[in-house]
Short mmCIF file of C-alpha atoms and ligand atoms in Angstrom, two decimals:
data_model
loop_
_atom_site.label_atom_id
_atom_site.label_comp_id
_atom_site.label_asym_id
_atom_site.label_seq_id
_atom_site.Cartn_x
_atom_site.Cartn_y
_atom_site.Cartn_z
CA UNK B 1 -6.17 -32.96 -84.29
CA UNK B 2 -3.59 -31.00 -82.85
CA UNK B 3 -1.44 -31.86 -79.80
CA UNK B 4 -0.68 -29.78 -76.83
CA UNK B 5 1.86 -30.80 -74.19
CA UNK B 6 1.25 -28.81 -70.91
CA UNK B 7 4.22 -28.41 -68.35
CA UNK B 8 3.17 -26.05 -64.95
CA UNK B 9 2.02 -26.51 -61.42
CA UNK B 10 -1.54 -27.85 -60.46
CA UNK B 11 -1.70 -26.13 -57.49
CA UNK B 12 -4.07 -25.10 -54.11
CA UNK B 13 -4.54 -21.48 -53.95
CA UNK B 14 -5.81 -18.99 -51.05
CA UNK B 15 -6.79 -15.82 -52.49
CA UNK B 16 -8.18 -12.33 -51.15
CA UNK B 17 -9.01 -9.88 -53.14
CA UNK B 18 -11.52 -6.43 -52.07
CA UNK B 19 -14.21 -8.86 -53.01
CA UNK B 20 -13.42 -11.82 -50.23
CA UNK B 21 -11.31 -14.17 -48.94
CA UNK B 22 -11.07 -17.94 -50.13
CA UNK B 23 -9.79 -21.17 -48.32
CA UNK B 24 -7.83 -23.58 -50.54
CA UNK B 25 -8.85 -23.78 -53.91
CA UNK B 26 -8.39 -25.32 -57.18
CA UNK B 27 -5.06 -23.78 -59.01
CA UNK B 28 -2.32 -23.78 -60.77
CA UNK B 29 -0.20 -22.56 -63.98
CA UNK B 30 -1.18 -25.67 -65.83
CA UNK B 31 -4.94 -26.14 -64.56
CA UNK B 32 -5.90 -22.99 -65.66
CA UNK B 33 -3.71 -23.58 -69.05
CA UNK B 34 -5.70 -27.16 -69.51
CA UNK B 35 -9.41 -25.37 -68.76
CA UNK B 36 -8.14 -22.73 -71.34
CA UNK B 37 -6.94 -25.05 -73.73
CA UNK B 38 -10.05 -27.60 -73.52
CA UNK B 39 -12.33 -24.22 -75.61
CA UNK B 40 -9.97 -25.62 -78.57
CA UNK B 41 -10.29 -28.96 -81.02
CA UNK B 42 -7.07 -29.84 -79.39
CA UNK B 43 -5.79 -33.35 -77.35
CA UNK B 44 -3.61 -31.85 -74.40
CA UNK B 45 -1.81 -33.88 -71.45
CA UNK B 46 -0.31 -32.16 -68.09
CA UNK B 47 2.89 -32.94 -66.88
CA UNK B 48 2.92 -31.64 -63.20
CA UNK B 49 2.97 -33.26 -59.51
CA UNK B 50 0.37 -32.77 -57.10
CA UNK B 51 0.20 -34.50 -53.06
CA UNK B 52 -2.01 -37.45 -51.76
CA UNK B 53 -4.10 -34.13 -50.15
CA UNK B 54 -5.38 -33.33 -53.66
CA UNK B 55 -8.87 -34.23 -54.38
CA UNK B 56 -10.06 -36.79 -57.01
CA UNK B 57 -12.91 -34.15 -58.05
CA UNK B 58 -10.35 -32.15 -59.09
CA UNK B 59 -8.80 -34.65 -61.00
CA UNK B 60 -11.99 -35.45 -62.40
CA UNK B 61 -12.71 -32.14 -63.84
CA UNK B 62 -9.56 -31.86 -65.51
CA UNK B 63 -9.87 -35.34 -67.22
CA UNK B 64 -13.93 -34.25 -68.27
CA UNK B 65 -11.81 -31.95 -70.01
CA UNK B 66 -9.96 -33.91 -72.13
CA UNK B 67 -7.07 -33.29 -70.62
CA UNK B 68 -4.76 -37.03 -70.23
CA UNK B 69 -3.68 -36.79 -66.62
CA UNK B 70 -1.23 -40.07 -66.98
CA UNK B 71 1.89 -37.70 -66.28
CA UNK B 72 0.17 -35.97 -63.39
CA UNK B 73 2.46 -38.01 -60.39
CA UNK B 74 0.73 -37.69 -57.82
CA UNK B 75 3.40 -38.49 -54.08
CA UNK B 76 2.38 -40.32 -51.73
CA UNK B 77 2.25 -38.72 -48.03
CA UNK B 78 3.08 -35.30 -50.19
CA UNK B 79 1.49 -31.85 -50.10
CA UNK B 80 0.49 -29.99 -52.87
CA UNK B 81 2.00 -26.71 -54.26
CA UNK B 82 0.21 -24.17 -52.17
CA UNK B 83 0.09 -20.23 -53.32
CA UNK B 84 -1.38 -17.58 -51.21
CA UNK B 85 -1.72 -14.00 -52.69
CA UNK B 86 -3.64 -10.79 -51.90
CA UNK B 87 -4.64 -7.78 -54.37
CA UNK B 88 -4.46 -5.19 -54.34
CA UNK B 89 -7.60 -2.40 -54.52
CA UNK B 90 -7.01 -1.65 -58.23
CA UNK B 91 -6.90 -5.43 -59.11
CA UNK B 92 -4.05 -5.11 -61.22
CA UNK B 93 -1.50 -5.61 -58.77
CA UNK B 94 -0.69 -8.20 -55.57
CA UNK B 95 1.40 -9.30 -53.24
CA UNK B 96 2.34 -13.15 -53.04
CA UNK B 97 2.09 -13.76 -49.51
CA UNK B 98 3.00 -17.70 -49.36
CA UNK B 99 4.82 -20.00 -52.12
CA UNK B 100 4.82 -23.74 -50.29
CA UNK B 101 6.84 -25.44 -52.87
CA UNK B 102 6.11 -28.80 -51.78
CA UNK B 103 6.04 -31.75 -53.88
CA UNK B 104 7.39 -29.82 -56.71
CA UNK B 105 10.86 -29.09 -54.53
CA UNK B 106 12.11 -33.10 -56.28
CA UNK B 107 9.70 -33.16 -59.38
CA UNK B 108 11.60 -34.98 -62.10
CA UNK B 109 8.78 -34.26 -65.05
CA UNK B 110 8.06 -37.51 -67.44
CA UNK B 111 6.34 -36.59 -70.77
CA UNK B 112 4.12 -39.12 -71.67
CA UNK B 113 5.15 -41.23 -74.84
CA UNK B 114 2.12 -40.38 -76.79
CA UNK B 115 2.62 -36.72 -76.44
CA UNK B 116 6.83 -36.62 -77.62
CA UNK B 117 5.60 -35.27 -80.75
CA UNK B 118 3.86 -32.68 -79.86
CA UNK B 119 2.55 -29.91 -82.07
CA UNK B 120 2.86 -27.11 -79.08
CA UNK B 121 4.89 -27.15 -75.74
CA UNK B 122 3.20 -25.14 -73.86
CA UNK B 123 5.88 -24.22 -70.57
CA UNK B 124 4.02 -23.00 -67.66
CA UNK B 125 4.94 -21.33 -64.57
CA UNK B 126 6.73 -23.70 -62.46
CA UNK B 127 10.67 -24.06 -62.15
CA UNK B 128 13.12 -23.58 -64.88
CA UNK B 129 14.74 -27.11 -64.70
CA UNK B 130 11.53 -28.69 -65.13
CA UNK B 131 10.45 -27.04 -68.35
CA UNK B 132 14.03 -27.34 -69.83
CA UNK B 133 13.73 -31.47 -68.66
CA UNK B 134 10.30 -31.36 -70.43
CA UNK B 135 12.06 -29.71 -73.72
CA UNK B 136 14.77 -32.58 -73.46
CA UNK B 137 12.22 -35.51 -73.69
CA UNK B 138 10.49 -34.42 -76.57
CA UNK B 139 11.27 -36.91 -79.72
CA UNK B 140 10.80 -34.37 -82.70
CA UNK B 141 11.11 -30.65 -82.20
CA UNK B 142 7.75 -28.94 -81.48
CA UNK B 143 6.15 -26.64 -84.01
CA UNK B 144 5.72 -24.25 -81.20
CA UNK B 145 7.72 -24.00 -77.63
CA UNK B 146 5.94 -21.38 -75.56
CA UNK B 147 7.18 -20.39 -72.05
CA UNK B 148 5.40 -18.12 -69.41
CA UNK B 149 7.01 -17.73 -66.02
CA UNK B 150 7.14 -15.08 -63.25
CA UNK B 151 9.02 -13.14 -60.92
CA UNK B 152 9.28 -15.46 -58.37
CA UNK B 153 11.97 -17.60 -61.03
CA UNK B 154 13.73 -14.59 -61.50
CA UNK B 155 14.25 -14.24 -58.16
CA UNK B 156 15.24 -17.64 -57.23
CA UNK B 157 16.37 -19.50 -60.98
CA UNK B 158 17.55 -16.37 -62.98
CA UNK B 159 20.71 -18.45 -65.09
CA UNK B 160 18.19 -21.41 -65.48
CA UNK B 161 15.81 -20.11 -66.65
CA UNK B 162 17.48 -17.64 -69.01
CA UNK B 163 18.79 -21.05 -69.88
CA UNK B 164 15.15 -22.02 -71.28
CA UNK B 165 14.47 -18.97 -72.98
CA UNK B 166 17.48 -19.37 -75.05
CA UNK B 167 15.50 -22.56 -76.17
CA UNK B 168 11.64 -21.25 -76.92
CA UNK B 169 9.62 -19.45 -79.50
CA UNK B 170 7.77 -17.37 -77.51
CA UNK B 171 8.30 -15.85 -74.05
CA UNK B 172 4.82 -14.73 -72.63
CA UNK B 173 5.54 -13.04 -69.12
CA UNK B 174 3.71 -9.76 -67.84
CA UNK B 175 4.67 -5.84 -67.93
CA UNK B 176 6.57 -5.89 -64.73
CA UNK B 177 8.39 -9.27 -65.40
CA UNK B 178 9.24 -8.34 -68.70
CA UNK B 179 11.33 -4.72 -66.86
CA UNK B 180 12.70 -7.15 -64.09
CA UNK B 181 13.86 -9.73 -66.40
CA UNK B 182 16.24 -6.76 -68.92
CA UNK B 183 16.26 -3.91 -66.40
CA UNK B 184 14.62 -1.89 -69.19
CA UNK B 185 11.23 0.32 -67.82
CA UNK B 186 10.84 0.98 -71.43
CA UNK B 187 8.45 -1.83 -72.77
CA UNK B 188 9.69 -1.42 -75.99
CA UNK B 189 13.29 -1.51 -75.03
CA UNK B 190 12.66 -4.70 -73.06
CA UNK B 191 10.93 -6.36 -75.57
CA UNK B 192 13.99 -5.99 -77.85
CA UNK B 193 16.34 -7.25 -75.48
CA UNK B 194 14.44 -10.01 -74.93
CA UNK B 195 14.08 -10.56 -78.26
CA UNK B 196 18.11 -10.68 -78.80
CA UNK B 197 17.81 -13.96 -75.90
CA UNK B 198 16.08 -16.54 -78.07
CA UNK B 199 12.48 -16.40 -79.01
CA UNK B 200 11.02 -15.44 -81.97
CA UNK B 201 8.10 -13.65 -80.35
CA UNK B 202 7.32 -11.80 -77.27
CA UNK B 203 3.82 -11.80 -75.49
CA UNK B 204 3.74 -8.82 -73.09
CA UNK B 205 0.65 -9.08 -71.00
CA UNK B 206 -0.64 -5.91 -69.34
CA UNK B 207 -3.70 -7.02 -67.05
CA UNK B 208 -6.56 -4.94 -67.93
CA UNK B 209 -4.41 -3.03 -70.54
CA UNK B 210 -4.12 -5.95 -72.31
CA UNK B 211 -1.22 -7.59 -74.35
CA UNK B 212 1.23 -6.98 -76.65
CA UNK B 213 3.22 -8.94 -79.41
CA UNK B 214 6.25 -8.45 -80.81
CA UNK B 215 8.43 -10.37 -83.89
CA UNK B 216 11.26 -8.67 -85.13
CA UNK B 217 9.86 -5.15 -86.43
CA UNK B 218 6.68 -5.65 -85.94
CA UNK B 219 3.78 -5.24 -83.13
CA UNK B 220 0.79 -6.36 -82.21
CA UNK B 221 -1.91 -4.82 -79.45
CA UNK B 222 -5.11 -6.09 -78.24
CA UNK B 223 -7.07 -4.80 -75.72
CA UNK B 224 -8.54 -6.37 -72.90
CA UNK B 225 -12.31 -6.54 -73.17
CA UNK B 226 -13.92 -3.27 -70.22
CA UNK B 227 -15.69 -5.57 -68.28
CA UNK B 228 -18.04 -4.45 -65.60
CA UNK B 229 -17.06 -6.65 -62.96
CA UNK B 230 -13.37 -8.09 -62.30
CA UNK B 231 -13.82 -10.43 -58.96
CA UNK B 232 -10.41 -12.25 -59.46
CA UNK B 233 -7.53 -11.75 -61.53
CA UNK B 234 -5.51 -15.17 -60.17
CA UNK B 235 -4.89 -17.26 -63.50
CA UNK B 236 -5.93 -14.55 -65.94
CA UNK B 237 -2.19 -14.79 -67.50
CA UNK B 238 -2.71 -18.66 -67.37
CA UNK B 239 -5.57 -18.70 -68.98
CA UNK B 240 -4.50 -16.13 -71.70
CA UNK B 241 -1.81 -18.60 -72.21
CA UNK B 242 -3.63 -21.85 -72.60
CA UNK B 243 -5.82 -19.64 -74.95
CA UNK B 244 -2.92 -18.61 -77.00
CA UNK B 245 -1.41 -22.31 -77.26
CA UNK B 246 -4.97 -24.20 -77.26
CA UNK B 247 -5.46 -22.12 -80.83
CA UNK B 248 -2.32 -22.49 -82.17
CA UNK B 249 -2.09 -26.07 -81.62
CA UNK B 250 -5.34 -26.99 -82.89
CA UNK B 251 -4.93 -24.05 -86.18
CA UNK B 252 -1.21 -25.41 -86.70
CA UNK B 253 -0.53 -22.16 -88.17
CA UNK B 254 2.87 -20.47 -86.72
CA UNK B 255 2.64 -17.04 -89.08
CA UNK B 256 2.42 -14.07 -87.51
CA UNK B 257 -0.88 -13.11 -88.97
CA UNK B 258 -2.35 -16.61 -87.04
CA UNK B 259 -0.55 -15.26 -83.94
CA UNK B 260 -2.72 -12.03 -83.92
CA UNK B 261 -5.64 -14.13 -83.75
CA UNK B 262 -3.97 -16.71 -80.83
CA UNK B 263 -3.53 -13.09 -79.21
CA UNK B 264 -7.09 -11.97 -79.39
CA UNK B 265 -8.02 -15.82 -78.13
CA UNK B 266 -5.99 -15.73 -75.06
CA UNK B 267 -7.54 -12.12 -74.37
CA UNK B 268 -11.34 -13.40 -74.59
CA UNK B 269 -10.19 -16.45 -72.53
CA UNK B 270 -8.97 -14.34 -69.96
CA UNK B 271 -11.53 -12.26 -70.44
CA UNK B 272 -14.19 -15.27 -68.17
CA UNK B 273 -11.64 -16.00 -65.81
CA UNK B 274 -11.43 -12.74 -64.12
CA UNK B 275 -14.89 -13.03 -63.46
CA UNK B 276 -15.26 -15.44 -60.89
CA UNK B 277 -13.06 -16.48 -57.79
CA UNK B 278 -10.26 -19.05 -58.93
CA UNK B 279 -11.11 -21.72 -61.52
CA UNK B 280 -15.05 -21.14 -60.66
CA UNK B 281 -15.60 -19.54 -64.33
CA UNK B 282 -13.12 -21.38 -66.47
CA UNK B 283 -15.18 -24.92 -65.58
CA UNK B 284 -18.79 -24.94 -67.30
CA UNK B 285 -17.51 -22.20 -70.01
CA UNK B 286 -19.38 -22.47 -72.89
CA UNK B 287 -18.30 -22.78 -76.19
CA UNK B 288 -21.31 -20.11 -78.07
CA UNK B 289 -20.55 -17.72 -74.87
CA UNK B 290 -17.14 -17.82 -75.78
CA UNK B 291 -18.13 -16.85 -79.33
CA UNK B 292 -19.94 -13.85 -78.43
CA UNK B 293 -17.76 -12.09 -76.60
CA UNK B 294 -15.42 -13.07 -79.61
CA UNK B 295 -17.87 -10.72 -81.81
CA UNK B 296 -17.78 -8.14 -79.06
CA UNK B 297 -13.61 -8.00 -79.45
CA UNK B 298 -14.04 -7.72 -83.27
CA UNK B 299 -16.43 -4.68 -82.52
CA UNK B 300 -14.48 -2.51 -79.87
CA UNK B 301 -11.16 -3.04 -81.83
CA UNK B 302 -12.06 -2.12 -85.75
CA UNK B 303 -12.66 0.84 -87.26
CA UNK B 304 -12.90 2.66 -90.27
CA UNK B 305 -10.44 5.39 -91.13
CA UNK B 306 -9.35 7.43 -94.69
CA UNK B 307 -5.85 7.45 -94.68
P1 AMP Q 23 -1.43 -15.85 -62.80
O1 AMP Q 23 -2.49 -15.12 -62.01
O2 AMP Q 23 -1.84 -16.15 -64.20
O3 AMP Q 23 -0.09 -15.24 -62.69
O4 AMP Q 23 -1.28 -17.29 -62.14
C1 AMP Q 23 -1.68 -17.62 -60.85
C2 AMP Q 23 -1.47 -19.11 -60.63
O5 AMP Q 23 -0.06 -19.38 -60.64
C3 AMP Q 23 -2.01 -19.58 -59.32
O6 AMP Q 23 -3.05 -20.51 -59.54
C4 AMP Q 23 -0.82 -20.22 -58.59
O7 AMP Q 23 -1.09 -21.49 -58.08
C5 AMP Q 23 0.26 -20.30 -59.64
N1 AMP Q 23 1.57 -19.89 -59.09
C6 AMP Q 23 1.83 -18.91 -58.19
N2 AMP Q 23 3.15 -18.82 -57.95
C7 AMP Q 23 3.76 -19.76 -58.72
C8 AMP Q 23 5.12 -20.15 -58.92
N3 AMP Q 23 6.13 -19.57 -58.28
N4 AMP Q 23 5.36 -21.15 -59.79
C9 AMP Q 23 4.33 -21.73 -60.45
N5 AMP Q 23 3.04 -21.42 -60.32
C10 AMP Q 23 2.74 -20.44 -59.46
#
């Protein structure tokens, strides 16, 4: 069985979006990563810090998942990571409107000793230091480092992190990240100049435009899936990323061709998450659902053409 080590924050969240308006909720880089990551034949841990406010249901669905919480410190007297955000009317944009920091302001990350070796890191969104710490503890050098991280880094950790990405295989970050992190609008530009800063692939995710990946020469698109109803995009790049790591740590397959496929996993993952206000979606997902809408990607994306 493959291993997946899971760095990111495990967060509350207040979200509005044209559809309504939520108190705190379940979130967080790394719980929406873990959900992801639990559709796969996998054994994943979390390394992350949450506050003696954070409820033990919520630590109970995470370890119904599978998912080995003994790296999860939780601080006594400490608040969790709280992120507030509002969309925008066309759902593919927001603003962040709070980042309380929190217990993750001192986090010094411990991986666990049973998950040192790894098959897939999988780097989540929290701060730079933290995922290069994780990188440091690890006893044999992963298969797979993967690192997703967002503007709010850039903004506030720009040489550390560029620090980490120097270290990983595969950056996934969105459009607008990807142009603030190179100053290139060009996607294609950016990609190669991100390329030229360490990892071997790029993951360019474009909301409901889906994602793109690129390795040397080559490049790979897959579409998001036209759904009917998008009620919340919040972890939707999380997800897509524990999709993406989930399958390649439980395929152990790094070629490119295998990467495609992690690709079109992340997308269908992502695909459920939008659908529902925070983790609502992600937690009673069905593996033959998931399936499905696998067949409906194969359908909307092939076709048959004389060349
Ligand atoms: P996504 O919609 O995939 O970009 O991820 C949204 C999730 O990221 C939310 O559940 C937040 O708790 C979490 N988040 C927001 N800001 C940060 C940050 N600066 N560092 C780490 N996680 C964050």
């Amino acid at each position: 069985m493959g291993k997946l080590l899971i760095v990111g924050t495990v967060a509350f969240d207040a979200i509005e979006t044209p559809f309504g308006k939520t108190d705190k909720i379940l979130g967080g880089a790394a719980t929406f990563i873990g959900l992801a990551a639990s559709q796969f034949d996998v054994d994943s841990a979390i390394v992350s810090v949450v506050g003696e406010d954070f409820p033990e249901e919520y630590l109970n669905l995470l370890t119904s998942k599978n998912i080995d919480l003994s790296s999860l410190e939780i601080v006594k007297g400490g608040k969790t990571f709280f992120w507030e955000g509002k969309y925008h009317n066309d759902l593919n944009s927001r603003d962040t409107i709070t980042t309380e920091l929190n217990v993750l302001a001192d986090f010094n990350p411990v991986v666990p000793e049973n998950f040192k070796d790894a098959n897939v890191v999988m780097l989540g969104n929290l701060h730079p230091s933290v995922q290069m710490s994780v990188i440091k503890q690890m006893d044999k050098k992963p298969d797979l480092i993967i690192l997703d991280t967002m503007n709010f880094w850039m903004d506030n950790a720009l040489e550390e992190l560029k620090g980490v990405i120097k270290e990983i295989d595969i950056l996934t970050i969105n459009d607008e990240e990807a142009r603030q992190l190179t100053g290139e609008y060009s996607l294609v530009k950016a990609a190669s100049t991100i390329l030229k800063m360490g990892p071997k692939y790029l993951v360019i995710k474009k909301g409901e435009h889906g994602a793109l990946l690129f390795h040397d020469d080559k490049v790979f698109f897959a579409p998001a899936l036209p759904l009917e109803e998008v009620f919340d995009p919040t972890g939707a790049g999380d997800t897509f990323a524990g999709g993406f790591s989930g399958y390649l740590a439980a395929t152990k397959n790094t070629s490119f061709n295998n990467l495609k496929n992690a690709v079109i996993h992340g997308s269908n993952l992502a695909s459920f998450s939008v659908e529902k206000f925070g983790t609502e979606r992600m937690e009673n997902l069905q593996r033959d659902e998931v399936n499905k809408r696998l067949h409906q990607f194969k359908t909307l994306t092939q076709f048959d053409i004389e060349l």
